[in-house]
Amino acid sequence: MDSDRSPDVTGHWAGHDLGELVVSAQDVREKVSELGAQITRDYATHPPLLVCVLKGAVNFVSDLMRAIALPVEVDFMAVSSYGAATKTSGVVRIVKDLDVDLVDRDVLIVEDVVDSGLTLHYLRQYLGARNPRSLEVCALLLKAGEQRVEQDLKYVGFTIPSDFVVGYGLDVNERYRNLDAIYTFVGEA
Ligand code: IMP
Ligand code: MG
C-alpha cells in the first residue's frame, strides 16, 4: 500500500489514465519534511508569508506549512495558464488575487510544478511590484529542460521528466488532484 492515509490512492476509479509512478507518496512526505526543515532554518528570524498558487499547490502547501516550525502566514491566489489541455497557452490570467499587503513581507511563493516557467515569471513580476522585503519560490516539481524563462528557484522538491503528470494537487481537467502520489497521465485529456 502506497499511503497510510488514503488506502485507495491507486484504486480502480483511475481507470487506465495513470501511467508510471513518478513520485511515491512516501517520497513526497519525506521531501516535504526536508523542505519544511530547510525553510524553518532559513526563515528563523523572519517567518514567511506562504503564497499558495491555487489550485495545484493546495496539497503541497497544506503539508508544507505543517512541516515549518515558525509562525508562518498563508494566503492564496489563483492563476490560470492552461485551458482544458495539457499544453501551456503562455497567457496567465489572475483568477483570484491575494487578500494581504506584501509591503516589507518575506514572501515565499509555493508552486506545484514549474514547466515552461511562464506562470512563475509572470507571478514574480506581479508580486514583486508590491514591494515585498524578499520574494522566493518553493516548487515541488521542476520539469527538466522545459523552461522558456530563466528561473531562480530557492527550493525545488523533485526534478522530473517533461511528461504531463497528475496527483498530489496536479490535475487534468480538474481530476486526480486527490491522489497521494504523482503519476504520468496517459489518458485522453
Ligand atoms: P508553466 O507556466 O508552463 O510553468 O506551467 C505552470 C502551471 O501549469 C502549473 O502551475 C500547473 O498548474 C500547470 N502544469 C504544468 N505542467 C503540469 C503537469 O504536468 N500536470 C498538471 N499541471 C501542470
Ligand atoms: Mg498551478
Short mmCIF file of C-alpha atoms and ligand atoms in Angstrom, two decimals:
data_model
loop_
_atom_site.label_atom_id
_atom_site.label_comp_id
_atom_site.label_asym_id
_atom_site.label_seq_id
_atom_site.Cartn_x
_atom_site.Cartn_y
_atom_site.Cartn_z
CA MET A 1 0.00 0.00 0.00
CA ASP A 2 1.37 3.36 -1.06
CA SER A 3 0.00 5.55 1.70
CA ASP A 4 -1.29 5.10 5.22
CA ARG A 5 -3.78 7.95 4.74
CA SER A 6 -5.55 7.03 1.51
CA PRO A 7 -5.72 3.29 1.01
CA ASP A 8 -7.38 3.72 -2.38
CA VAL A 9 -4.76 6.02 -3.94
CA THR A 10 -4.26 3.86 -7.00
CA GLY A 11 -7.77 2.45 -6.94
CA HIS A 12 -9.71 1.22 -9.92
CA TRP A 13 -11.50 4.59 -10.20
CA ALA A 14 -8.45 5.98 -12.00
CA GLY A 15 -9.06 3.53 -14.81
CA HIS A 16 -6.28 3.29 -17.37
CA ASP A 17 -5.45 7.01 -17.25
CA LEU A 18 -2.43 6.66 -14.98
CA GLY A 19 0.94 5.65 -16.37
CA GLU A 20 4.16 5.31 -14.42
CA LEU A 21 4.61 6.31 -10.81
CA VAL A 22 6.80 9.44 -10.88
CA VAL A 23 6.96 10.33 -7.17
CA SER A 24 5.60 7.99 -4.48
CA ALA A 25 3.51 9.21 -1.55
CA GLN A 26 6.36 8.23 0.76
CA ASP A 27 8.90 10.26 -1.23
CA VAL A 28 6.54 13.26 -1.24
CA ARG A 29 6.22 13.06 2.54
CA GLU A 30 9.97 12.82 3.10
CA LYS A 31 10.72 15.69 0.73
CA VAL A 32 8.08 17.93 2.30
CA SER A 33 9.63 17.35 5.76
CA GLU A 34 13.07 18.19 4.36
CA LEU A 35 11.85 21.36 2.69
CA GLY A 36 9.97 22.37 5.84
CA ALA A 37 13.10 21.93 7.96
CA GLN A 38 15.17 23.95 5.48
CA ILE A 39 12.62 26.78 5.39
CA THR A 40 12.46 26.73 9.20
CA ARG A 41 16.24 27.29 9.33
CA ASP A 42 16.39 29.87 6.54
CA TYR A 43 13.49 31.97 7.81
CA ALA A 44 14.03 31.55 11.57
CA THR A 45 14.31 35.31 12.17
CA HIS A 46 11.69 36.40 9.63
CA PRO A 47 8.82 33.92 9.19
CA PRO A 48 7.50 34.00 5.63
CA LEU A 49 4.11 34.60 4.12
CA LEU A 50 3.41 31.49 2.05
CA VAL A 51 1.61 32.34 -1.16
CA CYS A 52 -0.13 29.22 -2.44
CA VAL A 53 -0.86 29.18 -6.14
CA LEU A 54 -4.27 27.54 -6.49
CA LYS A 55 -5.36 25.02 -7.17
CA GLY A 56 -2.40 22.77 -7.93
CA ALA A 57 -0.30 23.72 -4.90
CA VAL A 58 -3.05 23.18 -2.34
CA ASN A 59 -1.97 19.68 -1.26
CA PHE A 60 1.65 20.81 -1.14
CA VAL A 61 1.09 23.98 0.90
CA SER A 62 -1.18 22.13 3.30
CA ASP A 63 1.56 19.62 4.13
CA LEU A 64 4.45 22.10 3.83
CA MET A 65 3.07 24.64 6.29
CA ARG A 66 2.74 21.92 8.92
CA ALA A 67 6.38 20.97 8.34
CA ILE A 68 7.54 24.53 9.10
CA ALA A 69 8.13 25.24 12.80
CA LEU A 70 7.58 29.01 12.58
CA PRO A 71 4.58 31.34 12.79
CA VAL A 72 4.03 31.43 9.05
CA GLU A 73 1.02 33.01 7.38
CA VAL A 74 -0.68 31.59 4.30
CA ASP A 75 -2.59 33.32 1.56
CA PHE A 76 -3.94 32.09 -1.75
CA MET A 77 -4.04 33.27 -5.28
CA ALA A 78 -5.42 31.60 -8.33
CA VAL A 79 -3.99 31.91 -11.79
CA SER A 80 -4.93 30.21 -14.96
CA SER A 81 -2.35 29.45 -17.61
CA TYR A 82 -3.85 26.28 -19.01
CA GLY A 83 -7.22 25.75 -20.57
CA ALA A 84 -8.52 22.23 -20.53
CA ALA A 85 -5.49 20.99 -22.45
CA THR A 86 -2.11 19.74 -21.32
CA LYS A 87 -0.03 22.43 -23.05
CA THR A 88 0.59 25.95 -21.77
CA SER A 89 -1.16 28.80 -23.53
CA GLY A 90 1.58 31.19 -22.41
CA VAL A 91 -1.12 33.56 -21.25
CA VAL A 92 -1.55 33.99 -17.49
CA ARG A 93 -4.80 35.23 -16.03
CA ILE A 94 -5.28 36.22 -12.36
CA VAL A 95 -8.43 34.45 -11.22
CA LYS A 96 -8.12 35.33 -7.52
CA ASP A 97 -5.72 37.85 -6.02
CA LEU A 98 -4.17 37.91 -2.53
CA ASP A 99 -6.01 39.37 0.46
CA VAL A 100 -2.92 40.64 2.29
CA ASP A 101 -0.48 43.50 1.74
CA LEU A 102 3.03 42.44 0.68
CA VAL A 103 4.97 45.57 1.65
CA ASP A 104 8.05 44.51 3.66
CA ARG A 105 6.90 40.90 3.85
CA ASP A 106 9.11 37.90 3.23
CA VAL A 107 7.09 36.18 0.56
CA LEU A 108 7.56 32.55 -0.43
CA ILE A 109 5.57 31.50 -3.50
CA VAL A 110 4.52 27.85 -3.22
CA GLU A 111 4.03 26.23 -6.63
CA ASP A 112 3.15 22.71 -7.66
CA VAL A 113 5.18 22.49 -10.87
CA VAL A 114 7.36 24.71 -13.00
CA ASP A 115 7.03 23.68 -16.62
CA SER A 116 7.70 26.45 -19.18
CA GLY A 117 8.18 28.85 -16.26
CA LEU A 118 5.86 31.42 -17.82
CA THR A 119 3.39 31.35 -14.92
CA LEU A 120 6.09 31.90 -12.34
CA HIS A 121 7.81 34.57 -14.39
CA TYR A 122 4.58 36.49 -14.54
CA LEU A 123 3.82 35.98 -10.83
CA ARG A 124 7.24 37.19 -9.74
CA GLN A 125 6.81 40.44 -11.60
CA TYR A 126 3.23 40.84 -10.46
CA LEU A 127 4.02 40.25 -6.77
CA GLY A 128 7.46 41.88 -6.86
CA ALA A 129 5.82 45.17 -7.85
CA ARG A 130 4.14 45.25 -4.41
CA ASN A 131 7.46 45.81 -2.62
CA PRO A 132 7.91 42.68 -0.53
CA ARG A 133 11.13 42.56 1.51
CA SER A 134 12.03 39.30 -0.22
CA LEU A 135 10.39 37.11 -2.83
CA GLU A 136 11.41 33.48 -3.26
CA VAL A 137 9.93 30.32 -4.74
CA CYS A 138 9.35 26.82 -3.40
CA ALA A 139 8.31 24.46 -6.20
CA LEU A 140 7.52 20.81 -5.59
CA LEU A 141 8.31 19.79 -9.17
CA LEU A 142 10.56 21.15 -11.88
CA LYS A 143 10.25 19.78 -15.41
CA ALA A 144 13.75 19.14 -16.70
CA GLY A 145 14.80 21.20 -19.70
CA GLU A 146 11.39 22.78 -20.34
CA GLN A 147 11.96 26.31 -19.07
CA ARG A 148 11.45 29.09 -21.57
CA VAL A 149 12.20 31.77 -18.99
CA GLU A 150 15.20 31.91 -16.65
CA GLN A 151 14.20 30.82 -13.15
CA ASP A 152 15.82 31.29 -9.79
CA LEU A 153 14.15 28.73 -7.55
CA LYS A 154 15.22 28.75 -3.92
CA TYR A 155 13.60 25.39 -3.13
CA VAL A 156 12.82 22.53 -5.51
CA GLY A 157 11.40 19.19 -4.41
CA PHE A 158 11.99 16.97 -7.45
CA THR A 159 13.26 17.46 -10.98
CA ILE A 160 11.13 15.24 -13.23
CA PRO A 161 10.96 14.39 -16.95
CA SER A 162 8.76 16.62 -19.08
CA ASP A 163 5.76 14.24 -19.27
CA PHE A 164 2.39 15.52 -18.13
CA VAL A 165 1.76 14.35 -14.56
CA VAL A 166 -1.22 14.20 -12.19
CA GLY A 167 -1.76 13.67 -8.48
CA TYR A 168 -0.96 15.47 -5.21
CA GLY A 169 -2.79 18.58 -6.40
CA LEU A 170 -1.94 18.30 -10.08
CA ASP A 171 -4.91 17.75 -12.35
CA VAL A 172 -6.09 17.06 -15.82
CA ASN A 173 -9.50 18.63 -16.39
CA GLU A 174 -9.79 19.04 -12.58
CA ARG A 175 -9.39 15.33 -11.90
CA TYR A 176 -6.77 13.33 -9.97
CA ARG A 177 -5.79 16.12 -7.54
CA ASN A 178 -6.74 13.76 -4.72
CA LEU A 179 -4.08 11.14 -5.45
CA ASP A 180 -1.37 10.99 -2.79
CA ALA A 181 1.34 10.10 -5.31
CA ILE A 182 2.32 11.58 -8.67
CA TYR A 183 1.86 9.65 -11.93
CA THR A 184 2.21 10.29 -15.63
CA PHE A 185 -1.14 10.83 -17.33
CA VAL A 186 -1.68 8.57 -20.31
CA GLY A 187 -5.42 9.01 -20.88
CA GLU A 188 -7.32 11.32 -23.20
CA ALA A 189 -7.03 14.94 -21.99
P1 IMP B 1 4.22 26.82 -16.77
O1 IMP B 1 3.66 28.22 -16.84
O2 IMP B 1 4.39 26.20 -18.12
O3 IMP B 1 5.47 26.73 -15.93
O4 IMP B 1 3.11 25.93 -16.10
C1 IMP B 1 2.80 26.07 -14.78
C2 IMP B 1 1.42 25.58 -14.44
O5 IMP B 1 0.89 24.69 -15.42
C3 IMP B 1 1.47 24.80 -13.16
O6 IMP B 1 1.27 25.64 -12.06
C4 IMP B 1 0.38 23.77 -13.34
O7 IMP B 1 -0.85 24.28 -12.88
C5 IMP B 1 0.31 23.55 -14.81
N1 IMP B 1 1.07 22.35 -15.21
C6 IMP B 1 2.27 22.30 -15.83
N2 IMP B 1 2.66 21.03 -16.03
C7 IMP B 1 1.69 20.25 -15.50
C8 IMP B 1 1.53 18.82 -15.38
O8 IMP B 1 2.35 18.00 -15.78
N3 IMP B 1 0.38 18.40 -14.77
C9 IMP B 1 -0.58 19.26 -14.31
N4 IMP B 1 -0.45 20.59 -14.38
C10 IMP B 1 0.67 21.09 -14.98
MG MG B 2 -0.64 25.50 -10.89
#
